[in-house]
GROMACS .gro file of N, CA and C in nm:
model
  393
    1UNK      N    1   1.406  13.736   3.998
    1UNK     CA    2   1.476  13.666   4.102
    1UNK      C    3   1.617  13.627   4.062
    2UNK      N    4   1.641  13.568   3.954
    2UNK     CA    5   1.718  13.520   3.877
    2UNK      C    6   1.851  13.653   3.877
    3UNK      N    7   1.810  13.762   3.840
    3UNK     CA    8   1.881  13.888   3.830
    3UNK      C    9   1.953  13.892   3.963
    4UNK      N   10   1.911  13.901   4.078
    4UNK     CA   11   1.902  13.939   4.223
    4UNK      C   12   2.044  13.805   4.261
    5UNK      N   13   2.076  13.709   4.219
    5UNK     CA   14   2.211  13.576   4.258
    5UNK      C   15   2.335  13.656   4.215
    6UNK      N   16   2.424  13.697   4.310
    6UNK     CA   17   2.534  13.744   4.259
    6UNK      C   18   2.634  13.605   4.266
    7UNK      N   19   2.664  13.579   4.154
    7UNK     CA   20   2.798  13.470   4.187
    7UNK      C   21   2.947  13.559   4.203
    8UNK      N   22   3.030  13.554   4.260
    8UNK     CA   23   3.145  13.646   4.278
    8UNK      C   24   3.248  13.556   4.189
    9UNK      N   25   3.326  13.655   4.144
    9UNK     CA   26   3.414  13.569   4.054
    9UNK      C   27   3.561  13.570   4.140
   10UNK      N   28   3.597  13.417   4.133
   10UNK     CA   29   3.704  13.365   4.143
   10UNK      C   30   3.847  13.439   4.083
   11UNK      N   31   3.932  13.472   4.170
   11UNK     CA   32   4.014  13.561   4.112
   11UNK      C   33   4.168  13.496   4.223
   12UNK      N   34   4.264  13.489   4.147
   12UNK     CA   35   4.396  13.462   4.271
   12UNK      C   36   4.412  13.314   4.280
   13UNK      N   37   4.353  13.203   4.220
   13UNK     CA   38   4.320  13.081   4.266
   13UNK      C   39   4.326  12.984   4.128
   14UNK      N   40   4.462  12.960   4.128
   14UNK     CA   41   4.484  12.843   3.989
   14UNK      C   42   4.501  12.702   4.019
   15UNK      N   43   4.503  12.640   3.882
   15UNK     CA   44   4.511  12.520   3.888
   15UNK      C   45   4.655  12.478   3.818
   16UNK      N   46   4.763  12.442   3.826
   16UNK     CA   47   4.883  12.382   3.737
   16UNK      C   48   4.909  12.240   3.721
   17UNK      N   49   4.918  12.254   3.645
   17UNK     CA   50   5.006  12.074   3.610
   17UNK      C   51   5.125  12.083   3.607
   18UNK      N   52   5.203  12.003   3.681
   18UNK     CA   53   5.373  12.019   3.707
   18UNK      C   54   5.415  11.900   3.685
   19UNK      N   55   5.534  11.914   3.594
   19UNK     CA   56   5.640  11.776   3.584
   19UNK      C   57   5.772  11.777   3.670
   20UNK      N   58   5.748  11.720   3.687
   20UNK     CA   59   5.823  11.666   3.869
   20UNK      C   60   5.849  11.539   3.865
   21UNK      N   61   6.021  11.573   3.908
   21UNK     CA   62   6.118  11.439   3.952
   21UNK      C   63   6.051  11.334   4.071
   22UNK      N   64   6.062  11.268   4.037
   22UNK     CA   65   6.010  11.158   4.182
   22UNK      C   66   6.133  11.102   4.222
   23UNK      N   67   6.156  11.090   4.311
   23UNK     CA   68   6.302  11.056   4.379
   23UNK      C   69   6.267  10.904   4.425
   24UNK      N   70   6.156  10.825   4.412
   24UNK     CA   71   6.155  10.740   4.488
   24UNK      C   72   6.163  10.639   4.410
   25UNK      N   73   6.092  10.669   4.271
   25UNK     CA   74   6.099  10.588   4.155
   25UNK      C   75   6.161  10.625   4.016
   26UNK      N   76   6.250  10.750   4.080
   26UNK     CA   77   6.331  10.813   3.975
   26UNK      C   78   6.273  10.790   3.811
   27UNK      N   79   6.165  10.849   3.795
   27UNK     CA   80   6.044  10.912   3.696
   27UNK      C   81   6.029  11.028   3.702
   28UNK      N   82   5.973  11.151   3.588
   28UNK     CA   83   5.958  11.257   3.563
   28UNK      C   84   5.751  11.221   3.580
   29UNK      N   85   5.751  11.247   3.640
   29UNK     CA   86   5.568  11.266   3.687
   29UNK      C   87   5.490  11.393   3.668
   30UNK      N   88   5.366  11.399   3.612
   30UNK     CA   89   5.315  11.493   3.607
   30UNK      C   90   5.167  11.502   3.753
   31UNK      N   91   5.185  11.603   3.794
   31UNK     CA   92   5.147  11.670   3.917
   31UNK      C   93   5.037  11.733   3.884
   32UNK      N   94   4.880  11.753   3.949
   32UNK     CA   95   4.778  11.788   3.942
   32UNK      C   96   4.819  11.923   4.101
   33UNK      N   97   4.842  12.068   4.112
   33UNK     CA   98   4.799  12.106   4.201
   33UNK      C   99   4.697  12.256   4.204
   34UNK      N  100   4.670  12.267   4.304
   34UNK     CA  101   4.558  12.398   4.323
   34UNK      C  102   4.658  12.525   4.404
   35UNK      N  103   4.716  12.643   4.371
   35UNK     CA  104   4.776  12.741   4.378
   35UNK      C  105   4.663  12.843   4.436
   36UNK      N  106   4.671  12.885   4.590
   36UNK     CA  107   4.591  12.944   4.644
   36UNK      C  108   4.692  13.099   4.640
   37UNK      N  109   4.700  13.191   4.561
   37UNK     CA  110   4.747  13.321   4.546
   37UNK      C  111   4.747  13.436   4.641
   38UNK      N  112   4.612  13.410   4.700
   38UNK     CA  113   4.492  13.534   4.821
   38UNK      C  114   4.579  13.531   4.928
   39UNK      N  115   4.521  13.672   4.953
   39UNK     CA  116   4.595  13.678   5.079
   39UNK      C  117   4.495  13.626   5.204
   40UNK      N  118   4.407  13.550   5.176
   40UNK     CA  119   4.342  13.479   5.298
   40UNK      C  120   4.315  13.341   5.235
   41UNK      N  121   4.291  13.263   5.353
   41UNK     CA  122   4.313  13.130   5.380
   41UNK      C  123   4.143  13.093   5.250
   42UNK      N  124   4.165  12.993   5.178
   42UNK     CA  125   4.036  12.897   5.183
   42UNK      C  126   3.999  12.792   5.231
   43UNK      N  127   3.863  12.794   5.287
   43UNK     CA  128   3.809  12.679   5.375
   43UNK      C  129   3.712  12.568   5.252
   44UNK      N  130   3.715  12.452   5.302
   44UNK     CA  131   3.621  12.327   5.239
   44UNK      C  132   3.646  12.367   5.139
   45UNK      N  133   3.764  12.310   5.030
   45UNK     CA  134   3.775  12.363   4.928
   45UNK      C  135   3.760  12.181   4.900
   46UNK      N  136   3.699  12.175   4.798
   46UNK     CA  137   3.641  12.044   4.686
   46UNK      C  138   3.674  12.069   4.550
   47UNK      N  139   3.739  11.969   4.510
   47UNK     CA  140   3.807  11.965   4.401
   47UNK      C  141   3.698  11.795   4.329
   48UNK      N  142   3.700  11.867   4.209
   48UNK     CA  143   3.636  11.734   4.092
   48UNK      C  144   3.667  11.744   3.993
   49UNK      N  145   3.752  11.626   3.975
   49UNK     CA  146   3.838  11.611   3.846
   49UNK      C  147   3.795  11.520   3.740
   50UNK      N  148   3.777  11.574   3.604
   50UNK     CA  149   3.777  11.466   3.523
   50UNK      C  150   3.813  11.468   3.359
   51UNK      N  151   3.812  11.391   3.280
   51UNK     CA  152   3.881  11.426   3.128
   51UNK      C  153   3.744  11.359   3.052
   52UNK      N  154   3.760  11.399   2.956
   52UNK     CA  155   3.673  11.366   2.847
   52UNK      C  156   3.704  11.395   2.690
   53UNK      N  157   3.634  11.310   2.579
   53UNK     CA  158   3.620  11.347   2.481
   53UNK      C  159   3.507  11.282   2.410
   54UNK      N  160   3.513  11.334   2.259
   54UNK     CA  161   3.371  11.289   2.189
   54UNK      C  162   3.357  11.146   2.178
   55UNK      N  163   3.438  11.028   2.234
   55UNK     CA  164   3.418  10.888   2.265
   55UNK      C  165   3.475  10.853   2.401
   56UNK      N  166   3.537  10.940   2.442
   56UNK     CA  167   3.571  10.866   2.583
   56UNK      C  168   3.577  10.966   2.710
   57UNK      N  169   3.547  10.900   2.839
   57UNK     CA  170   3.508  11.010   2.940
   57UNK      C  171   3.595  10.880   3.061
   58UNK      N  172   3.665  10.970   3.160
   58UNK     CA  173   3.757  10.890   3.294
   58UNK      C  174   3.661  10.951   3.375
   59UNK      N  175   3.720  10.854   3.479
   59UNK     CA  176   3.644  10.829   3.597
   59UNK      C  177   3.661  10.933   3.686
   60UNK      N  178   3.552  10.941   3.776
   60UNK     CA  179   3.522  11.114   3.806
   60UNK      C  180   3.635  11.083   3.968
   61UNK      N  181   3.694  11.171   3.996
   61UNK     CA  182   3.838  11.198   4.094
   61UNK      C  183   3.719  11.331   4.212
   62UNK      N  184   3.733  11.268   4.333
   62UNK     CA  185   3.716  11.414   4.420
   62UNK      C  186   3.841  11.428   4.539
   63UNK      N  187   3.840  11.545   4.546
   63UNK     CA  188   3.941  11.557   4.622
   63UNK      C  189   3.887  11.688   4.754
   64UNK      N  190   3.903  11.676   4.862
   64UNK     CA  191   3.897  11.844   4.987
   64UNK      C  192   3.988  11.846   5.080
   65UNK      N  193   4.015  11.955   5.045
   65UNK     CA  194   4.086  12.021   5.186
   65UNK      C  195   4.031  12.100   5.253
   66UNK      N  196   4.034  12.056   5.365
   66UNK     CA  197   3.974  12.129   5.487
   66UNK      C  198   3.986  12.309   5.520
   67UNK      N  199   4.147  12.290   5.463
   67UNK     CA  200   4.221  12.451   5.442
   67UNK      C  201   4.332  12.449   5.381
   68UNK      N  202   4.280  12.623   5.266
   68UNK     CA  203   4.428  12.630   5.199
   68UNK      C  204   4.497  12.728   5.247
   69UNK      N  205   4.605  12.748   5.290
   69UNK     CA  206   4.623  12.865   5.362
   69UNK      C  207   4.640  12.954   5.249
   70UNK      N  208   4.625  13.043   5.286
   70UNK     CA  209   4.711  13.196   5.196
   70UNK      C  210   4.799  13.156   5.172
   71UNK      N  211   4.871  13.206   5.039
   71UNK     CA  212   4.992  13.221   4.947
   71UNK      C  213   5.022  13.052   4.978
   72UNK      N  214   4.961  12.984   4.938
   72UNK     CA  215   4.970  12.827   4.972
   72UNK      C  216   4.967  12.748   4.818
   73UNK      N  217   5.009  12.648   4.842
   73UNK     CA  218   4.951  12.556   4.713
   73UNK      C  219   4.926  12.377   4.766
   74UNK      N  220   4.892  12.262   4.721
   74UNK     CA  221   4.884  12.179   4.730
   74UNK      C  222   4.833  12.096   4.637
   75UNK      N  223   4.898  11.976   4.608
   75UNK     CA  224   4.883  11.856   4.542
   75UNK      C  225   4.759  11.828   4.507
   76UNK      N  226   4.711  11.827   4.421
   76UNK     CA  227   4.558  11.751   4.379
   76UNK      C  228   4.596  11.606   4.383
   77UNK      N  229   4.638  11.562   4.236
   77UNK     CA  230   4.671  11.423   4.187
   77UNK      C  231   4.778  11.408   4.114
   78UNK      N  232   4.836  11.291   4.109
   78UNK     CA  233   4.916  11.212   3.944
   78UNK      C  234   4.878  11.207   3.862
   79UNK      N  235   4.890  11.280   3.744
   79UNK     CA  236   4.805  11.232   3.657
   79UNK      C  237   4.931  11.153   3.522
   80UNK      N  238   4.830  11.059   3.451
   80UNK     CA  239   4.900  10.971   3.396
   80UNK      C  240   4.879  11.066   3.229
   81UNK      N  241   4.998  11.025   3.166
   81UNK     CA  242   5.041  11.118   2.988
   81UNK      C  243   4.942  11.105   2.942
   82UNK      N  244   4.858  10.971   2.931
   82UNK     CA  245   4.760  10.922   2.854
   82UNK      C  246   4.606  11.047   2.841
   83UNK      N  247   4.626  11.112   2.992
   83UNK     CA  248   4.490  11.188   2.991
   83UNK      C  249   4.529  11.286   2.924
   84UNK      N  250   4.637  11.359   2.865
   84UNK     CA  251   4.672  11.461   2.823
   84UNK      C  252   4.651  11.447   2.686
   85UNK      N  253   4.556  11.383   2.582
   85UNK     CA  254   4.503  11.323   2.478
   85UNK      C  255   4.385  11.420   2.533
   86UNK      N  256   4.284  11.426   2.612
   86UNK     CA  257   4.139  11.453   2.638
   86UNK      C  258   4.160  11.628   2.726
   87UNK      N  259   4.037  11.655   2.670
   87UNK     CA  260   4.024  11.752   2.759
   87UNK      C  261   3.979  11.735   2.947
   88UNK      N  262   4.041  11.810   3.015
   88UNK     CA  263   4.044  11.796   3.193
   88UNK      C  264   3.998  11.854   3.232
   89UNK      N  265   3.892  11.842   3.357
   89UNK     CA  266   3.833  12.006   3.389
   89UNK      C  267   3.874  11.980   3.566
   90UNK      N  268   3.860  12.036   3.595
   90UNK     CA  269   3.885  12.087   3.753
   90UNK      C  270   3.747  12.175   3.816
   91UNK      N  271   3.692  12.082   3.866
   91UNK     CA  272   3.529  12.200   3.915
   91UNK      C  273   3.590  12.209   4.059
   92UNK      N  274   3.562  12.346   4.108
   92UNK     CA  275   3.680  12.395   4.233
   92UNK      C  276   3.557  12.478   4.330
   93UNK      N  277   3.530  12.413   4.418
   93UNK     CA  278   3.431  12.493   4.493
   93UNK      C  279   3.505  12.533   4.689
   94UNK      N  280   3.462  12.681   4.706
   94UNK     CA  281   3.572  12.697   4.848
   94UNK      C  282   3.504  12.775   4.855
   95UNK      N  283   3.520  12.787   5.034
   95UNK     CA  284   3.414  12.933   5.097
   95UNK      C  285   3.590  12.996   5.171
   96UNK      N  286   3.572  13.143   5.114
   96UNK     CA  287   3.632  13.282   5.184
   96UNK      C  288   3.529  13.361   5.293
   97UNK      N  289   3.591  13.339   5.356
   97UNK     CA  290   3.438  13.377   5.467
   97UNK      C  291   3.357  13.283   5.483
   98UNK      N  292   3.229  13.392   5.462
   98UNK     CA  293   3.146  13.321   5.460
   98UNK      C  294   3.012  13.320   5.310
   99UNK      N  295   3.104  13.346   5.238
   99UNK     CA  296   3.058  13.327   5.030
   99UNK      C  297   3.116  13.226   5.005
  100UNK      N  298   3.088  13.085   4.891
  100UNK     CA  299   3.110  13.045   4.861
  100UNK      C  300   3.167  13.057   4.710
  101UNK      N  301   3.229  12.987   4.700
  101UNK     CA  302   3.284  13.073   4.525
  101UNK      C  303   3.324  12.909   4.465
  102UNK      N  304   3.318  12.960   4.313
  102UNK     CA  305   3.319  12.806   4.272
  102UNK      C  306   3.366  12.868   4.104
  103UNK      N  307   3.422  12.809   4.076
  103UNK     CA  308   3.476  12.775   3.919
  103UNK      C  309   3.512  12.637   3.867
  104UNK      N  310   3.555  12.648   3.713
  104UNK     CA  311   3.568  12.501   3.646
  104UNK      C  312   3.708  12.569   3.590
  105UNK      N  313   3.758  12.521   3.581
  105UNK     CA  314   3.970  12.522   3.487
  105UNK      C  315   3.917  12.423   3.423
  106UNK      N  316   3.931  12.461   3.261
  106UNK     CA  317   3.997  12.354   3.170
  106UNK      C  318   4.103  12.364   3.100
  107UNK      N  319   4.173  12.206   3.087
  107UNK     CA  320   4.276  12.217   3.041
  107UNK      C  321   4.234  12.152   2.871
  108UNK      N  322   4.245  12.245   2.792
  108UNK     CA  323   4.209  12.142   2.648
  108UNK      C  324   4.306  12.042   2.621
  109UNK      N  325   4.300  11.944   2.549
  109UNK     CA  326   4.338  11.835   2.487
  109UNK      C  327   4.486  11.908   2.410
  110UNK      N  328   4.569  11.834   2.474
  110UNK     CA  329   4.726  11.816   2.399
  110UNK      C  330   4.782  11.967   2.426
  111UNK      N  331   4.737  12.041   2.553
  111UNK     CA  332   4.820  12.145   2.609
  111UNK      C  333   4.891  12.128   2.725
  112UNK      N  334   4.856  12.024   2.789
  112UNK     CA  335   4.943  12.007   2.904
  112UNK      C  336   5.105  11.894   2.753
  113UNK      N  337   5.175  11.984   2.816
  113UNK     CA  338   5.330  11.914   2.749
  113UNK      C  339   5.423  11.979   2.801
  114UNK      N  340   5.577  11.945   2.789
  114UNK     CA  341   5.688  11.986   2.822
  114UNK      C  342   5.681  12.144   2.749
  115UNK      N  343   5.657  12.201   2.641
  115UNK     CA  344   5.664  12.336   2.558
  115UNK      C  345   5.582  12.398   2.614
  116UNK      N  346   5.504  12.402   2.662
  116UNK     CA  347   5.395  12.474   2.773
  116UNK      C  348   5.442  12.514   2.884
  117UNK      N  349   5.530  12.475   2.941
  117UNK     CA  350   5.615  12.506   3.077
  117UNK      C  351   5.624  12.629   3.095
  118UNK      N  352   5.558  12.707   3.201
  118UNK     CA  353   5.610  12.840   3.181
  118UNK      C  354   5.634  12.835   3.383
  119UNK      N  355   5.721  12.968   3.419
  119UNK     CA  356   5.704  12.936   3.555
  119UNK      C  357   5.520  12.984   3.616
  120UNK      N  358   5.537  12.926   3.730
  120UNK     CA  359   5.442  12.954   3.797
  120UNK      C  360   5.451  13.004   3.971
  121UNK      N  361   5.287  13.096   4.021
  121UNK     CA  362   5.334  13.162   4.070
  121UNK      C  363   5.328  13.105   4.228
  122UNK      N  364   5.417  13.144   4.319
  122UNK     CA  365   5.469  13.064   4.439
  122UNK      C  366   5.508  12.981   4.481
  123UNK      N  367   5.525  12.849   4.322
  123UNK     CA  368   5.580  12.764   4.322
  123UNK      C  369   5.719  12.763   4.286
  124UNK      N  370   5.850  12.681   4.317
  124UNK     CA  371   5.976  12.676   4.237
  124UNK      C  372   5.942  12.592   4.168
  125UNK      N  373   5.850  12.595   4.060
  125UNK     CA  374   5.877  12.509   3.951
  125UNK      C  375   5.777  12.548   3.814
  126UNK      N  376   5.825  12.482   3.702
  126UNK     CA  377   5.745  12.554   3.540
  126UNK      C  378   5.680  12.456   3.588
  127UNK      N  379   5.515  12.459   3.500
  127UNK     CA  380   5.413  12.422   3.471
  127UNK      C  381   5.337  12.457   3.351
  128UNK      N  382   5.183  12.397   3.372
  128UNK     CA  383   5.109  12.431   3.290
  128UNK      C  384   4.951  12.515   3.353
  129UNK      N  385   4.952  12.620   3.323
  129UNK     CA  386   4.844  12.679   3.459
  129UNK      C  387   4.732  12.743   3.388
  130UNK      N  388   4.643  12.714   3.461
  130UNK     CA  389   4.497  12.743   3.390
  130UNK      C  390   4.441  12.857   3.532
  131UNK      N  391   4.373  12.971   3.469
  131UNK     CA  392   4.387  13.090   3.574
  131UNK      C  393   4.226  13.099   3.572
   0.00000   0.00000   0.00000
């Protein structure tokens, strides 16, 4: 039975961390978003965020959008320097059609930083992107 579950793999659909000017509180902020690549839209997409390590674990973050469009991206969260000490995962669940597809992005401990910046794709801006 077990044999017979096809899970389809997630392909086109990242996660980045972006450092970004805030104009309102003129701060360099780091940016949690989800980079939809496909050329079709995702529906009920659920996002669950959280960091951890071998003594300490943050508080679990959910996030959905109703729809991502094609070649789209959008904002997850803020995230604060301090989590960039722990490892982050991103559990990402969205139906294309009518399959559901689901993956985890991690970001390990002390890779999200300014030297990591590379560009990313459909965004105008460097990041840190987990594929």
């Amino acid at each position: 039975m077990k044999k017979d579950i096809q899970i389809p793999k997630v392909e086109d659909v990242y996660i980045a961390v972006v450092n970004e000017y805030n104009d309102i509180y003129k701060t360099h902020d780091w940016n949690a978003y989800i980079i939809n690549d496909k050329e079709v839209d995702l529906d009920m997409v659920l996002i669950v965020t959280s960091g951890y390590s071998e003594n300490k674990q943050t508080s679990v973050f959910r996030k959905k959008l109703d729809k991502l469009p094609k070649k789209s991206y959008a904002k997850i969260e803020l995230m604060q320097e301090e989590l960039f000490a722990l490892n982050n995962t991103f559990k990402v669940s969205f139906f294309e059609g009518n399959t559901m597809f689901d993956k985890t992005y991690l970001f390990r401990k002390n890779t999200i930083n300014l030297k990591a910046l590379q560009p990313l794709p459909l965004m105008d801006a460097k990041g840190v992107l987990v594929k």
